[in-house]
PDB file of C-alpha atoms in Angstrom:
ATOM      1  CA  MET A 196      15.366  -5.681  61.726  1.00 52.00           C
ATOM      2  CA  THR A 197      13.890  -3.840  58.830  1.00 50.00           C
ATOM      3  CA  SER A 198      13.429  -5.929  55.692  1.00 51.00           C
ATOM      4  CA  ILE A 199      13.999  -4.377  52.316  1.00 47.00           C
ATOM      5  CA  THR A 200      11.603  -5.372  49.550  1.00 48.00           C
ATOM      6  CA  PRO A 201      12.859  -4.752  46.027  1.00 46.00           C
ATOM      7  CA  ALA A 202      10.698  -2.247  44.227  1.00 45.00           C
ATOM      8  CA  ARG A 203       8.838  -3.528  41.217  1.00 46.00           C
ATOM      9  CA  PRO A 204       9.812  -1.793  38.009  1.00 46.00           C
ATOM     10  CA  SER A 205       7.079   0.510  36.773  1.00 48.00           C
ATOM     11  CA  LEU A 206       6.364   2.203  33.480  1.00 45.00           C
ATOM     12  CA  THR A 207       5.405   5.802  33.022  1.00 52.00           C
ATOM     13  CA  SER A 208       2.121   6.497  31.267  1.00 52.00           C
ATOM     14  CA  ASN A 209       4.126   7.617  28.236  1.00 48.00           C
ATOM     15  CA  ASP A 210       6.133   4.372  28.152  1.00 47.00           C
ATOM     16  CA  SER A 211       2.935   2.365  28.404  1.00 47.00           C
ATOM     17  CA  ALA A 212       1.378   4.301  25.539  1.00 47.00           C
ATOM     18  CA  VAL A 213       4.435   3.730  23.332  1.00 43.00           C
ATOM     19  CA  LEU A 214       4.486  -0.019  24.007  1.00 42.00           C
ATOM     20  CA  GLN A 215       0.733  -0.212  23.468  1.00 47.00           C
ATOM     21  CA  ALA A 216       1.078   1.502  20.100  1.00 45.00           C
ATOM     22  CA  LEU A 217       3.950  -0.785  19.103  1.00 42.00           C
ATOM     23  CA  PHE A 218       2.318  -4.092  19.914  1.00 45.00           C
ATOM     24  CA  ASP A 219      -1.437  -3.497  19.770  1.00 47.00           C
ATOM     25  CA  ALA A 220      -2.781  -3.080  16.248  1.00 46.00           C
ATOM     26  CA  GLU A 221      -6.039  -1.702  17.586  1.00 45.00           C
ATOM     27  CA  SER A 222      -4.478   1.083  19.629  1.00 47.00           C
ATOM     28  CA  SER A 223      -3.253   3.517  17.001  1.00 47.00           C
ATOM     29  CA  PRO A 224      -5.071   3.365  13.641  1.00 45.00           C
ATOM     30  CA  SER A 225      -7.812   5.822  12.743  1.00 47.00           C
ATOM     31  CA  SER A 226      -7.721   7.508  16.179  1.00 53.00           C
ATOM     32  CA  GLY A 227      -6.500  10.757  14.603  1.00 69.00           C
ATOM     33  CA  ILE A 228      -8.634  10.524  11.474  1.00 85.00           C
ATOM     34  CA  LYS A 229     -11.998  12.246  11.291  1.00 90.00           C
ATOM     35  CA  ILE A 230     -14.337  10.658   8.770  1.00 92.00           C
ATOM     36  CA  ASN A 231     -17.431  12.682   7.935  1.00 94.00           C
ATOM     37  CA  SER A 232     -19.894  10.782   5.748  1.00 91.00           C
ATOM     38  CA  SER A 233     -21.790  14.001   5.008  1.00 94.00           C
ATOM     39  CA  LEU A 234     -18.821  15.549   3.183  1.00 94.00           C
ATOM     40  CA  PRO A 235     -18.642  15.527  -0.637  1.00 93.00           C
ATOM     41  CA  SER A 236     -16.737  12.547  -2.052  1.00 93.00           C
ATOM     42  CA  TRP A 237     -13.664  14.639  -2.899  1.00 94.00           C
ATOM     43  CA  PRO A 238     -12.296  17.868  -1.366  1.00 91.00           C
ATOM     44  CA  ALA A 239     -12.989  21.132  -3.146  1.00 91.00           C
ATOM     45  CA  PHE A 240      -9.331  21.731  -4.067  1.00 90.00           C
ATOM     46  CA  LEU A 241      -9.512  18.815  -6.545  1.00 94.00           C
ATOM     47  CA  ASN A 242     -12.206  20.638  -8.534  1.00 93.00           C
ATOM     48  CA  ILE A 243     -14.244  17.487  -9.118  1.00 93.00           C
ATOM     49  CA  SER A 244     -17.904  18.295  -9.454  1.00 89.00           C
ATOM     50  CA  GLU A 245     -20.352  15.948  -7.719  1.00 88.00           C
ATOM     51  CA  SER A 246     -22.462  16.103 -10.866  1.00 91.00           C
ATOM     52  CA  ASP A 247     -19.543  14.706 -12.909  1.00 91.00           C
ATOM     53  CA  LEU A 248     -18.895  11.751 -10.579  1.00 93.00           C
ATOM     54  CA  PRO A 249     -21.607   9.401 -11.914  1.00 94.00           C
ATOM     55  CA  SER A 250     -20.221   9.584 -15.464  1.00 95.00           C
ATOM     56  CA  LEU A 251     -16.625   9.179 -14.229  1.00 95.00           C
ATOM     57  CA  LYS A 252     -17.577   6.124 -12.173  1.00 95.00           C
ATOM     58  CA  GLN A 253     -19.488   4.677 -15.104  1.00 96.00           C
ATOM     59  CA  ARG A 254     -16.474   5.049 -17.418  1.00 96.00           C
ATOM     60  CA  GLU A 255     -14.253   3.376 -14.823  1.00 95.00           C
ATOM     61  CA  SER A 256     -16.709   0.510 -14.420  1.00 95.00           C
ATOM     62  CA  GLU A 257     -16.927  -0.022 -18.183  1.00 95.00           C
ATOM     63  CA  ILE A 258     -13.133  -0.257 -18.483  1.00 95.00           C
ATOM     64  CA  ILE A 259     -12.892  -2.662 -15.543  1.00 93.00           C
ATOM     65  CA  ARG A 260     -15.687  -4.847 -16.937  1.00 92.00           C
ATOM     66  CA  LYS A 261     -13.741  -5.268 -20.174  1.00 90.00           C
ATOM     67  CA  ILE A 262     -10.843  -6.750 -18.221  1.00 89.00           C
ATOM     68  CA  GLN A 263     -13.072  -8.907 -16.050  1.00 87.00           C
ATOM     69  CA  GLY A 264     -15.005 -10.114 -19.090  1.00 82.00           C
ATOM     70  CA  ASP A 265     -11.830 -11.500 -20.679  1.00 76.00           C
ATOM     71  CA  GLU A 266     -11.487 -14.881 -18.966  1.00 70.00           C
ATOM     72  CA  SER A 267      -8.006 -15.420 -20.381  1.00 70.00           C
ATOM     73  CA  SER A 268      -6.894 -11.938 -19.269  1.00 71.00           C
ATOM     74  CA  SER A 269      -5.025 -11.341 -22.518  1.00 87.00           C
ATOM     75  CA  GLN A 270      -2.261  -8.791 -22.785  1.00 91.00           C
ATOM     76  CA  GLU A 271      -4.141  -7.057 -25.573  1.00 92.00           C
ATOM     77  CA  THR A 272      -7.260  -6.570 -23.445  1.00 92.00           C
ATOM     78  CA  VAL A 273      -5.324  -5.190 -20.480  1.00 93.00           C
ATOM     79  CA  SER A 274      -3.224  -2.904 -22.713  1.00 94.00           C
ATOM     80  CA  SER A 275      -6.414  -1.583 -24.311  1.00 94.00           C
ATOM     81  CA  ALA A 276      -7.896  -0.918 -20.872  1.00 95.00           C
ATOM     82  CA  LEU A 277      -4.742   0.926 -19.854  1.00 96.00           C
ATOM     83  CA  THR A 278      -5.056   3.166 -22.916  1.00 97.00           C
ATOM     84  CA  GLU A 279      -8.617   3.990 -21.875  1.00 97.00           C
ATOM     85  CA  PHE A 280      -7.464   4.794 -18.338  1.00 97.00           C
ATOM     86  CA  ASP A 281      -4.747   7.015 -19.841  1.00 97.00           C
ATOM     87  CA  ASN A 282      -7.396   8.972 -21.721  1.00 97.00           C
ATOM     88  CA  LEU A 283      -9.644   9.193 -18.670  1.00 97.00           C
ATOM     89  CA  ILE A 284      -6.808  10.568 -16.556  1.00 97.00           C
ATOM     90  CA  LEU A 285      -5.670  12.930 -19.306  1.00 96.00           C
ATOM     91  CA  ASN A 286      -9.029  14.663 -19.112  1.00 94.00           C
ATOM     92  CA  ASN A 287      -9.466  14.294 -15.341  1.00 95.00           C
ATOM     93  CA  LYS A 288      -6.000  14.703 -13.849  1.00 96.00           C
ATOM     94  CA  THR A 289      -7.200  15.297 -10.291  1.00 96.00           C
ATOM     95  CA  TYR A 290      -9.498  12.252 -10.077  1.00 97.00           C
ATOM     96  CA  PRO A 291      -7.719   9.913  -7.585  1.00 97.00           C
ATOM     97  CA  SER A 292      -9.811   6.803  -8.241  1.00 96.00           C
ATOM     98  CA  ALA A 293      -8.644   6.530 -11.856  1.00 97.00           C
ATOM     99  CA  TYR A 294      -5.012   6.299 -10.724  1.00 97.00           C
ATOM    100  CA  ILE A 295      -5.847   3.463  -8.328  1.00 96.00           C
ATOM    101  CA  ASN A 296      -7.650   1.489 -11.032  1.00 96.00           C
ATOM    102  CA  ARG A 297      -4.876   2.067 -13.558  1.00 96.00           C
ATOM    103  CA  ALA A 298      -2.379   0.770 -11.005  1.00 96.00           C
ATOM    104  CA  GLN A 299      -4.471  -2.398 -10.650  1.00 93.00           C
ATOM    105  CA  ALA A 300      -4.521  -2.866 -14.426  1.00 94.00           C
ATOM    106  CA  LEU A 301      -0.758  -2.334 -14.547  1.00 94.00           C
ATOM    107  CA  ARG A 302      -0.296  -5.014 -11.880  1.00 91.00           C
ATOM    108  CA  LEU A 303      -2.261  -7.445 -14.017  1.00 91.00           C
ATOM    109  CA  LEU A 304      -0.147  -6.611 -17.074  1.00 92.00           C
ATOM    110  CA  VAL A 305       3.068  -7.098 -15.064  1.00 90.00           C
ATOM    111  CA  ASP A 306       2.026 -10.608 -14.099  1.00 87.00           C
ATOM    112  CA  LEU A 307       0.951 -11.449 -17.659  1.00 88.00           C
ATOM    113  CA  ILE A 308       4.351 -10.417 -19.004  1.00 88.00           C
ATOM    114  CA  HIS A 309       6.237 -12.141 -16.189  1.00 83.00           C
ATOM    115  CA  ASN A 310       4.247 -15.363 -16.616  1.00 82.00           C
ATOM    116  CA  LYS A 311       4.967 -15.352 -20.343  1.00 81.00           C
ATOM    117  CA  GLU A 312       8.657 -14.743 -19.646  1.00 75.00           C
ATOM    118  CA  THR A 313       8.869 -17.590 -17.121  1.00 72.00           C
ATOM    119  CA  GLY A 314       6.621 -19.995 -19.027  1.00 65.00           C
ATOM    120  CA  ASN A 315       3.849 -19.930 -16.429  1.00 64.00           C
ATOM    121  CA  SER A 316       0.521 -20.483 -18.163  1.00 56.00           C
ATOM    122  CA  GLU A 317      -1.683 -19.703 -15.150  1.00 55.00           C
ATOM    123  CA  VAL A 318      -4.074 -16.777 -15.428  1.00 48.00           C
ATOM    124  CA  PRO A 319      -2.841 -14.067 -13.024  1.00 52.00           C
ATOM    125  CA  ASN A 320      -5.144 -12.707 -10.331  1.00 49.00           C
ATOM    126  CA  THR A 321      -3.326  -9.371  -9.765  1.00 48.00           C
ATOM    127  CA  GLU A 322      -1.102 -11.189  -7.226  1.00 56.00           C
ATOM    128  CA  ILE A 323       2.130  -9.633  -8.397  1.00 63.00           C
ATOM    129  CA  GLN A 324       5.052 -12.023  -8.031  1.00 67.00           C
ATOM    130  CA  ASP A 325       8.219 -11.081  -6.174  1.00 66.00           C
ATOM    131  CA  GLY A 326      10.450 -11.702  -9.176  1.00 68.00           C
ATOM    132  CA  ALA A 327       8.304  -9.545 -11.444  1.00 74.00           C
ATOM    133  CA  LEU A 328       9.280  -6.440  -9.497  1.00 71.00           C
ATOM    134  CA  PHE A 329      12.917  -6.903 -10.471  1.00 71.00           C
ATOM    135  CA  SER A 330      12.489  -8.261 -13.978  1.00 77.00           C
ATOM    136  CA  PRO A 331      13.999  -6.013 -16.686  1.00 79.00           C
ATOM    137  CA  GLN A 332      10.867  -6.586 -18.795  1.00 81.00           C
ATOM    138  CA  THR A 333       8.492  -5.277 -16.136  1.00 85.00           C
ATOM    139  CA  SER A 334      10.500  -2.853 -13.980  1.00 83.00           C
ATOM    140  CA  GLN A 335       9.275   0.173 -15.960  1.00 87.00           C
ATOM    141  CA  LEU A 336       5.660  -0.925 -15.532  1.00 91.00           C
ATOM    142  CA  CYS A 337       6.262  -1.411 -11.809  1.00 90.00           C
ATOM    143  CA  SER A 338       7.631   2.123 -11.631  1.00 90.00           C
ATOM    144  CA  ARG A 339       4.370   3.316 -13.160  1.00 94.00           C
ATOM    145  CA  ILE A 340       2.395   1.404 -10.521  1.00 94.00           C
ATOM    146  CA  PHE A 341       4.255   3.177  -7.720  1.00 94.00           C
ATOM    147  CA  SER A 342       3.819   6.487  -9.536  1.00 95.00           C
ATOM    148  CA  ASP A 343       0.034   6.026  -9.849  1.00 97.00           C
ATOM    149  CA  LEU A 344      -0.374   4.957  -6.231  1.00 97.00           C
ATOM    150  CA  GLY A 345       1.732   7.904  -5.089  1.00 96.00           C
ATOM    151  CA  GLN A 346      -0.302  10.328  -7.184  1.00 97.00           C
ATOM    152  CA  ALA A 347      -3.591   8.963  -5.844  1.00 97.00           C
ATOM    153  CA  ILE A 348      -2.322   9.371  -2.272  1.00 97.00           C
ATOM    154  CA  THR A 349      -1.050  12.898  -2.953  1.00 97.00           C
ATOM    155  CA  LEU A 350      -4.363  13.974  -4.466  1.00 97.00           C
ATOM    156  CA  ALA A 351      -6.592  12.409  -1.810  1.00 96.00           C
ATOM    157  CA  THR A 352      -4.584  13.316   1.303  1.00 95.00           C
ATOM    158  CA  PRO A 353      -6.155  16.254   3.168  1.00 92.00           C
ATOM    159  CA  ALA A 354      -4.228  19.518   3.261  1.00 88.00           C
ATOM    160  CA  SER A 355      -4.054  19.300   7.058  1.00 88.00           C
ATOM    161  CA  PRO A 356      -4.038  16.184   9.257  1.00 83.00           C
ATOM    162  CA  ALA A 357      -6.774  17.874  11.302  1.00 87.00           C
ATOM    163  CA  ASP A 358      -9.122  18.083   8.305  1.00 92.00           C
ATOM    164  CA  ALA A 359     -11.978  15.597   8.155  1.00 93.00           C
ATOM    165  CA  VAL A 360     -12.205  13.282   5.146  1.00 95.00           C
ATOM    166  CA  SER A 361     -15.186  11.795   3.357  1.00 95.00           C
ATOM    167  CA  SER A 362     -15.945   8.075   3.463  1.00 95.00           C
ATOM    168  CA  VAL A 363     -14.886   7.748  -0.183  1.00 95.00           C
ATOM    169  CA  GLN A 364     -11.659   9.652   0.457  1.00 96.00           C
ATOM    170  CA  ALA A 365     -10.796   7.534   3.524  1.00 96.00           C
ATOM    171  CA  ARG A 366     -11.453   4.273   1.690  1.00 95.00           C
ATOM    172  CA  LEU A 367      -9.254   5.262  -1.237  1.00 97.00           C
ATOM    173  CA  LEU A 368      -6.407   6.349   1.040  1.00 96.00           C
ATOM    174  CA  ALA A 369      -6.681   3.106   3.010  1.00 95.00           C
ATOM    175  CA  ASP A 370      -6.555   1.050  -0.190  1.00 95.00           C
ATOM    176  CA  ALA A 371      -3.749   3.054  -1.814  1.00 96.00           C
ATOM    177  CA  HIS A 372      -1.460   3.016   1.217  1.00 96.00           C
ATOM    178  CA  THR A 373      -2.110  -0.686   1.812  1.00 95.00           C
ATOM    179  CA  HIS A 374      -1.537  -1.513  -1.859  1.00 94.00           C
ATOM    180  CA  ARG A 375       1.763   0.357  -1.932  1.00 95.00           C
ATOM    181  CA  GLY A 376       2.856  -1.125   1.392  1.00 94.00           C
ATOM    182  CA  TYR A 377       2.122  -4.600   0.062  1.00 92.00           C
ATOM    183  CA  LEU A 378       4.292  -4.009  -3.012  1.00 92.00           C
ATOM    184  CA  LEU A 379       7.090  -2.508  -0.919  1.00 92.00           C
ATOM    185  CA  LEU A 380       7.013  -5.565   1.333  1.00 89.00           C
ATOM    186  CA  LYS A 381       7.276  -7.810  -1.717  1.00 88.00           C
ATOM    187  CA  ALA A 382      10.140  -5.687  -2.999  1.00 86.00           C
ATOM    188  CA  ALA A 383      11.922  -6.078   0.348  1.00 86.00           C
ATOM    189  CA  ARG A 384      11.513  -9.839   0.142  1.00 84.00           C
ATOM    190  CA  ALA A 385      12.750  -9.873  -3.445  1.00 81.00           C
ATOM    191  CA  LYS A 386      15.773  -7.763  -2.459  1.00 79.00           C
ATOM    192  CA  LYS A 387      16.715 -10.300   0.195  1.00 78.00           C
ATOM    193  CA  ALA A 388      16.472 -13.127  -2.316  1.00 75.00           C
ATOM    194  CA  CYS A 389      18.234 -11.450  -5.268  1.00 68.00           C
ATOM    195  CA  SER A 390      21.941 -11.273  -5.953  1.00 50.00           C
ATOM    196  CA  GLY A 391      22.286  -7.883  -4.306  1.00 48.00           C
ATOM    197  CA  ASP A 392      22.173  -5.643  -7.384  1.00 55.00           C
ATOM    198  CA  GLU A 393      21.084  -2.315  -5.875  1.00 58.00           C
ATOM    199  CA  ASN A 394      20.221  -0.938  -9.318  1.00 59.00           C
ATOM    200  CA  ALA A 395      17.719  -3.677 -10.165  1.00 58.00           C
ATOM    201  CA  GLY A 396      13.956  -3.228 -10.121  1.00 63.00           C
ATOM    202  CA  PRO A 397      11.697  -0.164 -10.382  1.00 75.00           C
ATOM    203  CA  GLU A 398      13.550   3.131 -10.632  1.00 74.00           C
ATOM    204  CA  ARG A 399      11.919   4.445  -7.448  1.00 74.00           C
ATOM    205  CA  LEU A 400      13.295   1.545  -5.420  1.00 80.00           C
ATOM    206  CA  ARG A 401      16.824   1.383  -6.792  1.00 77.00           C
ATOM    207  CA  GLY A 402      19.577   1.809  -4.261  1.00 78.00           C
ATOM    208  CA  LEU A 403      17.308   0.885  -1.360  1.00 83.00           C
ATOM    209  CA  GLY A 404      18.065  -2.123   0.835  1.00 84.00           C
ATOM    210  CA  SER A 405      15.523  -4.658   2.072  1.00 84.00           C
ATOM    211  CA  GLU A 406      15.340  -3.074   5.545  1.00 86.00           C
ATOM    212  CA  GLN A 407      14.647   0.375   4.102  1.00 88.00           C
ATOM    213  CA  LEU A 408      11.913  -1.051   1.885  1.00 89.00           C
ATOM    214  CA  GLU A 409      10.338  -2.859   4.813  1.00 89.00           C
ATOM    215  CA  GLU A 410      10.336   0.326   6.896  1.00 90.00           C
ATOM    216  CA  MET A 411       8.646   2.159   4.016  1.00 91.00           C
ATOM    217  CA  ALA A 412       6.080  -0.640   3.811  1.00 92.00           C
ATOM    218  CA  SER A 413       5.460  -0.366   7.547  1.00 91.00           C
ATOM    219  CA  GLN A 414       4.786   3.358   7.227  1.00 92.00           C
ATOM    220  CA  ASP A 415       2.286   2.775   4.425  1.00 94.00           C
ATOM    221  CA  PHE A 416       0.568   0.024   6.423  1.00 93.00           C
ATOM    222  CA  PHE A 417       0.355   2.424   9.354  1.00 92.00           C
ATOM    223  CA  PHE A 418      -1.477   5.001   7.251  1.00 93.00           C
ATOM    224  CA  GLY A 419      -3.591   2.315   5.595  1.00 94.00           C
ATOM    225  CA  GLY A 420      -4.633   1.243   9.083  1.00 92.00           C
ATOM    226  CA  ARG A 421      -5.315   4.802  10.204  1.00 91.00           C
ATOM    227  CA  TYR A 422      -7.767   5.182   7.324  1.00 94.00           C
ATOM    228  CA  GLY A 423      -9.551   1.954   8.241  1.00 91.00           C
ATOM    229  CA  ASN A 424      -7.925  -1.062   6.545  1.00 91.00           C
ATOM    230  CA  LYS A 425      -7.877  -3.838   9.168  1.00 90.00           C
ATOM    231  CA  VAL A 426      -5.255  -5.933   7.357  1.00 89.00           C
ATOM    232  CA  ALA A 427      -2.947  -2.912   7.194  1.00 88.00           C
ATOM    233  CA  GLN A 428      -3.349  -2.427  10.939  1.00 87.00           C
ATOM    234  CA  GLN A 429      -1.964  -5.903  11.595  1.00 86.00           C
ATOM    235  CA  LEU A 430       0.810  -5.604   9.004  1.00 86.00           C
ATOM    236  CA  ALA A 431       1.875  -2.232  10.435  1.00 84.00           C
ATOM    237  CA  VAL A 432       2.642  -3.958  13.731  1.00 78.00           C
ATOM    238  CA  GLN A 433       4.359  -6.948  12.119  1.00 79.00           C
ATOM    239  CA  THR A 434       6.657  -4.770  10.010  1.00 77.00           C
ATOM    240  CA  ASN A 435       7.289  -2.015  12.564  1.00 72.00           C
ATOM    241  CA  PRO A 436      11.093  -2.059  13.073  1.00 58.00           C
ATOM    242  CA  TYR A 437      10.808  -0.907  16.686  1.00 51.00           C
ATOM    243  CA  ALA A 438       8.177  -3.496  17.530  1.00 50.00           C
ATOM    244  CA  LYS A 439      10.335  -6.168  15.911  1.00 51.00           C
ATOM    245  CA  MET A 440      13.368  -4.986  17.869  1.00 45.00           C
ATOM    246  CA  CYS A 441      11.431  -4.945  21.142  1.00 45.00           C
ATOM    247  CA  GLY A 442       9.974  -8.347  20.318  1.00 46.00           C
ATOM    248  CA  SER A 443      13.455  -9.774  19.796  1.00 47.00           C
ATOM    249  CA  ILE A 444      14.613  -8.353  23.125  1.00 47.00           C
ATOM    250  CA  VAL A 445      11.613  -9.851  24.932  1.00 47.00           C
ATOM    251  CA  LYS A 446      12.131 -13.239  23.269  1.00 49.00           C
ATOM    252  CA  GLU A 447      15.812 -13.247  24.237  1.00 52.00           C
ATOM    253  CA  ALA A 448      14.974 -12.309  27.826  1.00 54.00           C
ATOM    254  CA  LEU A 449      12.403 -15.116  28.041  1.00 53.00           C
ATOM    255  CA  ARG A 450      14.864 -17.589  26.538  1.00 57.00           C
ATOM    256  CA  LYS A 451      17.497 -16.700  29.130  1.00 57.00           C
ATOM    257  CA  GLU A 452      14.933 -16.914  31.929  1.00 57.00           C
ATOM    258  CA  LEU A 453      13.824 -20.372  30.792  1.00 62.00           C
ATOM    259  CA  GLU A 454      17.408 -21.554  30.476  1.00 64.00           C
ATOM    260  CA  GLY A 455      18.156 -20.210  33.937  1.00 55.00           C
TER     261      GLY A 455
END
């Protein structure tokens, strides 16, 4: 009598690659990014001369030092620094780094205002609070943060995905995408906790639900990981809606197997 042995289920190479990309943070990031350390800091289409970079970096450093030198992180000091960043950007509109640093200063100002509003006397450390994103007093500033991060990403992103990027360019894109993903994730969490007013918060996020915001965060973490940010690589997996869905299915299957 011929015995019949059930065939073991097998995955195609494509299925395996998809699952690997979903669950393994090391499998996907940076594989399609070409980083060439010999390239100029910024691509030619930004019209930033290498000879101008030292003075631009020095001006940025001087502004940042003013903030760091103020132990109390006063609103006046941060507002003054923001004015200086405004002037720097006004004269150098294609310089991506200035937008990133202005976004950081704006984050600090948001927390200062929110802490004053809520009676929190602690000195902020640029760890923007969930509630601050949806506070009427700070929502406009938060919109500016997203605008600056978006502009930095737009300026620094290569014209073609096949184009190589410099080390400086890759680092900025990693930081900007990760920064924006982090704020979007906080916004998603705040949306879940708030009363459900879809018109609350930064203008760019109004009308978006928590799941949409989390998917946007996941996309930014993915790109942050591709450009080399290790934290973003892990967060891209944790927030990936398909990975979460597959994870839930696997957990449910294991639960049923254990119960059986």
